[in-house]
Short mmCIF file of C-alpha atoms in Angstrom, two decimals:
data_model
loop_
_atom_site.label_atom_id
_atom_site.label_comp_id
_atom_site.label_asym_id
_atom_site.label_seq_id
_atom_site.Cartn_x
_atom_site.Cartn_y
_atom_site.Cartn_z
CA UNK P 158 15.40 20.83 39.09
CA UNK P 159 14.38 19.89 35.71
CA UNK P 160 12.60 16.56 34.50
CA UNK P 161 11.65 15.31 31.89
CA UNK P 162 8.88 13.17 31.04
CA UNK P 163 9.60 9.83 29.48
CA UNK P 164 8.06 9.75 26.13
CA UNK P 165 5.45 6.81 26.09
CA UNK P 166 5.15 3.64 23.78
CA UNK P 167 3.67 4.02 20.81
CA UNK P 168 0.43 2.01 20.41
CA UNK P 169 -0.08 -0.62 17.93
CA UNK P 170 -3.56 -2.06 16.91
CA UNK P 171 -4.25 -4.79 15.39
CA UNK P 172 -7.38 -5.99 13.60
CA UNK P 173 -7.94 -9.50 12.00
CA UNK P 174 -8.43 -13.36 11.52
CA UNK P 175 -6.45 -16.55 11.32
CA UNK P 176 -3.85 -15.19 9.55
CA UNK P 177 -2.76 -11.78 11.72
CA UNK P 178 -3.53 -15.15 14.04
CA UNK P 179 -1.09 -16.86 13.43
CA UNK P 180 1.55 -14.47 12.45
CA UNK P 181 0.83 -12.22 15.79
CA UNK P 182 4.22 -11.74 16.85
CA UNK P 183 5.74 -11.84 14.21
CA UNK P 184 3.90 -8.37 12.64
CA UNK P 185 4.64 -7.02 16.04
CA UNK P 186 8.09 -7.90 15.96
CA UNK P 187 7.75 -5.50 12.20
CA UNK P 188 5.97 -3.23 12.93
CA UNK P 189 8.34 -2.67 16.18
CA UNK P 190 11.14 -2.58 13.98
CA UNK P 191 9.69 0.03 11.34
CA UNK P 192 8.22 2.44 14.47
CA UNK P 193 11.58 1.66 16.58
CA UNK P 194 11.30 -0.63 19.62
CA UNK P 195 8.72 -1.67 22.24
CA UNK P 196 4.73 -0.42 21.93
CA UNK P 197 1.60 -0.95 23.70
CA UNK P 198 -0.54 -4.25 21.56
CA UNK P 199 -4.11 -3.87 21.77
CA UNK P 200 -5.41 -6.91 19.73
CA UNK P 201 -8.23 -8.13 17.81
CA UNK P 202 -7.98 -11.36 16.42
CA UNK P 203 -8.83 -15.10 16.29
CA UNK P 204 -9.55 -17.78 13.66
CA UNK P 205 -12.44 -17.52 11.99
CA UNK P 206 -13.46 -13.65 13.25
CA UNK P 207 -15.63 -11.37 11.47
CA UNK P 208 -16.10 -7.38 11.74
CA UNK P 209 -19.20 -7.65 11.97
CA UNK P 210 -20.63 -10.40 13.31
CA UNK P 211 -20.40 -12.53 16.47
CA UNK P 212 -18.26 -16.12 15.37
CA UNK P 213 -17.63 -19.26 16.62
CA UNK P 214 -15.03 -22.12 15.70
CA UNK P 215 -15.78 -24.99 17.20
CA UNK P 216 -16.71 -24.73 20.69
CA UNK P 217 -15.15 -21.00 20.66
CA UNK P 218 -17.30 -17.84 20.48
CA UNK P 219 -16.05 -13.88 19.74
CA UNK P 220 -17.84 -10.90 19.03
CA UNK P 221 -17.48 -8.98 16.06
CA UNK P 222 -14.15 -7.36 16.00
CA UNK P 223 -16.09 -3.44 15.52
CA UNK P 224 -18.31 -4.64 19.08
CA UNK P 225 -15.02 -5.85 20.48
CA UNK P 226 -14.45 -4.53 24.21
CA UNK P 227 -10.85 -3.12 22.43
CA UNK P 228 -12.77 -0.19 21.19
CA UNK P 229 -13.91 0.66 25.34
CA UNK P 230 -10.58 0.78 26.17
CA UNK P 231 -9.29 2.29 23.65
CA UNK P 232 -11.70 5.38 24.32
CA UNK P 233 -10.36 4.85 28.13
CA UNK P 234 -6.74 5.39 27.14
CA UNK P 235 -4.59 8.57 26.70
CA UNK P 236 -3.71 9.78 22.99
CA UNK P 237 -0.16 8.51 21.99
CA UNK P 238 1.66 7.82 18.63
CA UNK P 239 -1.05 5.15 17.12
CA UNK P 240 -0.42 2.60 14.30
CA UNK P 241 -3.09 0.30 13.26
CA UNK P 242 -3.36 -2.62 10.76
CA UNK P 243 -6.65 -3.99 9.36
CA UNK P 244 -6.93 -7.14 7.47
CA UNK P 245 -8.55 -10.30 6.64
CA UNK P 246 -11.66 -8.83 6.01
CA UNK P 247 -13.83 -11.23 4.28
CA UNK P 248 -14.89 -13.39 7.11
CA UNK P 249 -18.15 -11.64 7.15
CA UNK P 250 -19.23 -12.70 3.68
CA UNK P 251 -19.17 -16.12 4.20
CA UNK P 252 -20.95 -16.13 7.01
CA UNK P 253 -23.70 -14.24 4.43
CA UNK P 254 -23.86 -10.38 5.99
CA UNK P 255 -24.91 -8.33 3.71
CA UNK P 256 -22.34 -5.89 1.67
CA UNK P 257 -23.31 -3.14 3.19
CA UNK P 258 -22.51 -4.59 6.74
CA UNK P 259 -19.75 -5.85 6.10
CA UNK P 260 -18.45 -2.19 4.99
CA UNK P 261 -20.63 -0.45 7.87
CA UNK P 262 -18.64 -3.25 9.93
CA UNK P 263 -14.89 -2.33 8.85
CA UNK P 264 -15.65 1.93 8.43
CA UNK P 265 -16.36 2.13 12.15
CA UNK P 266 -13.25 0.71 13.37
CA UNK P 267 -11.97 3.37 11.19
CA UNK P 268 -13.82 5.90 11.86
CA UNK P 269 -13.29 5.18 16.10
CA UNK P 270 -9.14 5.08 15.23
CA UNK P 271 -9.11 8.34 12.92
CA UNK P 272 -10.51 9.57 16.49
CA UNK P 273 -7.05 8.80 18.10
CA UNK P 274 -5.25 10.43 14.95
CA UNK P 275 -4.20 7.05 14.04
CA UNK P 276 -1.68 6.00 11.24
CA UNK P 277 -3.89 3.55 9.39
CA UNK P 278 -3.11 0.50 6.86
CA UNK P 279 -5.79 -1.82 5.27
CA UNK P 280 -5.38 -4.60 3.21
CA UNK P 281 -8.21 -5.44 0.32
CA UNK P 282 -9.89 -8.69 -0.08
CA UNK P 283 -6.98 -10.91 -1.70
CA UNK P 284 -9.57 -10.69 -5.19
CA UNK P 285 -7.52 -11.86 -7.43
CA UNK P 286 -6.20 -15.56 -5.34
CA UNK P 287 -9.97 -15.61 -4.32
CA UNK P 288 -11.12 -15.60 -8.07
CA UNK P 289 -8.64 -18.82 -9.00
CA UNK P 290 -10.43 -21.14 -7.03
CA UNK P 291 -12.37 -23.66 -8.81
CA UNK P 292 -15.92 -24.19 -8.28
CA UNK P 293 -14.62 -27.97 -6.84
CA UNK P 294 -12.17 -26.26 -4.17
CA UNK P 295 -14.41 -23.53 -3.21
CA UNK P 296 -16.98 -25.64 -1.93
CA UNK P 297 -14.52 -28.16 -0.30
CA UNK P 298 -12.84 -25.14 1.47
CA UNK P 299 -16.45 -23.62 2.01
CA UNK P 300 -17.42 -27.11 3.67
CA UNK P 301 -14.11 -27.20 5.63
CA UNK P 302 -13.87 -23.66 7.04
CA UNK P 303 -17.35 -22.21 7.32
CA UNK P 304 -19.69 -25.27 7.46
CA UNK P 305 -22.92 -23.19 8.16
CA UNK P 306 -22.64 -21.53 4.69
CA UNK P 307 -24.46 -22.18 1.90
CA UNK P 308 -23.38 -19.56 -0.76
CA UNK P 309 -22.52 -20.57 -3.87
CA UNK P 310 -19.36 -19.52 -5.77
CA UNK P 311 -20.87 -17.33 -8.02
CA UNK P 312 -22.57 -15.27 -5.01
CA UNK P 313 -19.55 -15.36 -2.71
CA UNK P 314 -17.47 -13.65 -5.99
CA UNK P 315 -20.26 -10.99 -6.37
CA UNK P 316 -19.81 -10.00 -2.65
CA UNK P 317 -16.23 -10.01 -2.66
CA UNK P 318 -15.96 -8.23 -5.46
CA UNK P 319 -18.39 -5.15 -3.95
CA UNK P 320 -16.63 -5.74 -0.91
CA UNK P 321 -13.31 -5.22 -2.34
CA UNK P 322 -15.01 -1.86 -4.68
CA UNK P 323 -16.30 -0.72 -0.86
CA UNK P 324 -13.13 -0.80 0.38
CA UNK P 325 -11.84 0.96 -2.46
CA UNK P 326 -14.35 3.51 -2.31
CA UNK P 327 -14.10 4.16 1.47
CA UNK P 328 -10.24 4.61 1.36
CA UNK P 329 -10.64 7.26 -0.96
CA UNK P 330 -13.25 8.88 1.32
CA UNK P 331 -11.65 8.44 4.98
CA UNK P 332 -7.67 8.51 3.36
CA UNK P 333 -6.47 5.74 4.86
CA UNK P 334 -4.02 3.21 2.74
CA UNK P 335 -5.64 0.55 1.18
CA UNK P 336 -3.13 -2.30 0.40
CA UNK P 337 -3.66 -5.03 -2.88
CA UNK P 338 -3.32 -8.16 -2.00
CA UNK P 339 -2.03 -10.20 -4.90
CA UNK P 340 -2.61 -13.76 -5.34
CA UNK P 341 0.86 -15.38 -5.29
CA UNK P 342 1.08 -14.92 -1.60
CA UNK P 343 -1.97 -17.30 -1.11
CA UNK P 344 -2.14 -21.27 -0.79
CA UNK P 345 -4.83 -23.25 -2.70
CA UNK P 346 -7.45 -22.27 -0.31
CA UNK P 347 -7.63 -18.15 -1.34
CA UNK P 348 -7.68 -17.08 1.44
CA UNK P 349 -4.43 -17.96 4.09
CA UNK P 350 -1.06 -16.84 3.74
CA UNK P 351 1.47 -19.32 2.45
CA UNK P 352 3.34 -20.16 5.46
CA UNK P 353 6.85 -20.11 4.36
CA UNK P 354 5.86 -16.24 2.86
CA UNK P 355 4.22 -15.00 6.19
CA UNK P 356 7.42 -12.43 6.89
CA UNK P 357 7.78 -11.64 3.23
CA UNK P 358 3.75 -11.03 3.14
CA UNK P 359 3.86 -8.69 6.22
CA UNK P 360 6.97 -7.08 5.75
CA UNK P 361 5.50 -5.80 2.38
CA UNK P 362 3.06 -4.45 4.41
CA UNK P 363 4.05 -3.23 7.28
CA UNK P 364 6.78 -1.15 5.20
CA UNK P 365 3.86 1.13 4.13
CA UNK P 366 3.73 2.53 7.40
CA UNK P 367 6.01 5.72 8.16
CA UNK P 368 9.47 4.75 9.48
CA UNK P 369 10.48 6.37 12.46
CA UNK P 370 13.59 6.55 11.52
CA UNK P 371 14.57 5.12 15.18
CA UNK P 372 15.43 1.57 15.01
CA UNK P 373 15.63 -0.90 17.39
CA UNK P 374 18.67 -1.99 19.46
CA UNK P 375 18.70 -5.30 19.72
CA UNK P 376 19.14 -7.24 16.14
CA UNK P 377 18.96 -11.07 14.87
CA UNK P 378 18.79 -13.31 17.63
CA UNK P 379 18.82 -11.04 20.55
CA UNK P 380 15.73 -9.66 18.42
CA UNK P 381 14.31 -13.23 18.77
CA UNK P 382 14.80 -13.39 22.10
CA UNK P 383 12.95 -9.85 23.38
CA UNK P 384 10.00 -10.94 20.68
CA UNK P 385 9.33 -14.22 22.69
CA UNK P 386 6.34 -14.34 25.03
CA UNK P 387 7.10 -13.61 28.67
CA UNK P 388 3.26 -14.00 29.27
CA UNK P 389 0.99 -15.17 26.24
CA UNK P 390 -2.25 -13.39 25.69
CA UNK P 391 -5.45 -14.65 26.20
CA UNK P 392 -9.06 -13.55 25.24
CA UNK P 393 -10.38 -10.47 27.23
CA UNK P 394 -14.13 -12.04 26.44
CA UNK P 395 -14.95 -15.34 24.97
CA UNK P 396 -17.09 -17.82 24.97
CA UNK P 397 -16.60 -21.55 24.97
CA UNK P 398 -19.40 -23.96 24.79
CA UNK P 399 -21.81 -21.11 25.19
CA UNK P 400 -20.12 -20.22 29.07
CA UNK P 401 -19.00 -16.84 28.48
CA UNK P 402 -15.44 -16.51 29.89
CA UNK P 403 -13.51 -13.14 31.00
CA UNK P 404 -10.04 -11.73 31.66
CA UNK P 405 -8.34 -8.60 32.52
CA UNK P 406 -5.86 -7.10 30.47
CA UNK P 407 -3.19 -6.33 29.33
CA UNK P 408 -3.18 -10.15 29.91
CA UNK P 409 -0.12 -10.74 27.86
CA UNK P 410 3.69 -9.19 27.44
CA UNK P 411 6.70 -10.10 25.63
CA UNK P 412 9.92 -10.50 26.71
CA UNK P 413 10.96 -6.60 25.60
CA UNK P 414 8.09 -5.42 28.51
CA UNK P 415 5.86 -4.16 25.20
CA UNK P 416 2.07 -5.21 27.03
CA UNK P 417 -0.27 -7.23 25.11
CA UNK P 418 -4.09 -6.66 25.34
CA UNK P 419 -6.32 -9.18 23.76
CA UNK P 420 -9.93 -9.34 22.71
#
């Protein structure tokens, strides 16, 4: 008797801040549809997160997104088909690393998923939307989102701007695809995603990513439906008023049976 072995999910990973935040399923439910159905979701996300740096909102704590436990289980896992998105890098400057850091932060991740042959996509600091604010809005959105920093415009432009030439550099170097970010996407703040362009934003980039070719068999609102959560993720370590708080994963899965790991 012959069998065959069922070929396994591909894995997606994804890296980033409020905005993969708040658009989580929906760049799963794209990148699902350019790859061609269900995948394994390891995740790295959370409002206000750095690469670099250990963050907290609030009353809410998370590591650095390249000290993340993701990157232990990743080395745990087998090899399969791997896609993986990095962006809203940025984080890190205002809460004042140091350039270098903040591009030591984002190469490792890199480097650790060119180890599992990964198909990799990185979006640049939005430069150009970042640039337009006024000195008046930058320090009112400065105040608002990152009250602990004290860097004035000028010096947040100069890092953002060798941030963005980093990233430029170190695509060119590890041949991954960098993607612009232009500044009609953004709202008045620079830096978040306009909400009614989220699926226009993310389809643009998750189209850079090879297309399977397969696609998937449910469409429109059966689509909707298997994209729902069945079980919502929740943090694999966080801390919340300085009680450090853990959970096994995957600890989330949608309704299409594609497991969702969160950290």
């Amino acid at each position: 008797m012959v069998s065959f072995r069922e070929t396994p999910q591909p894995r997606l990973i994804l890296l980033g801040a409020s905005n993969l935040t708040l658009s989580l399923r929906l760049v799963i439910d794209l990148m699902q549809q350019q790859i061609g159905g269900p995948s394994e979701v390891l995740a790295a996300v959370g409002h206000g997160r750095a690469y670099g740096i250990f963050s907290q909102v609030v009353w809410r704590g998370l590591p650095g997104i390249a000290d993340c436990g993701l990157w232990r289980q990743l080395s745990a896992m087998e090899p399969r088909l791997t896609y993986a998105l990095l962006t809203d890098i940025g984080n890190d400057i205002v809460y004042e690393l140091p350039v270098e850091q903040v591009l030591r932060s984002v190469e490792r991740c890199v480097e650790q998923l060119q180890r599992q042959s990964a198909q990799i996509v990185v979006t640049n600091l939005p430069l150009a939307s970042i640039e337009r604010l006024s000195e008046r809005r930058y320090t009112f959105f400065r105040n608002l989102f990152y009250p602990s920093c004290r860097l004035p415009r000028n010096e947040t432009l100069s890092r953002a701007r060798a941030v963005h030439a980093g990233l430029m550099d170190m695509a060119a170097r590890r041949q991954f695809l960098l993607v612009e970010q232009e500044a009609h996407w953004f709202g008045t703040d620079g830096i978040h995603v306009n909400y009614w362009q989220r699926e226009a934003f993310y389809r643009d980039i998750v189209r850079r990513f090879p297309d399977s070719g397969v696609k998937p068999e449910h469409r429109d609102d059966k689509r909707k439906r298997f994209l729902t959560w069945q079980r919502r993720p929740v943090f694999a370590f966080k801390t919340v008023l300085g009680r450090a708080i853990h959970c096994p994963q995957p600890s989330g899965q949608l309704a299409d049976g594609s497991p969702v790991s969160k950290y």
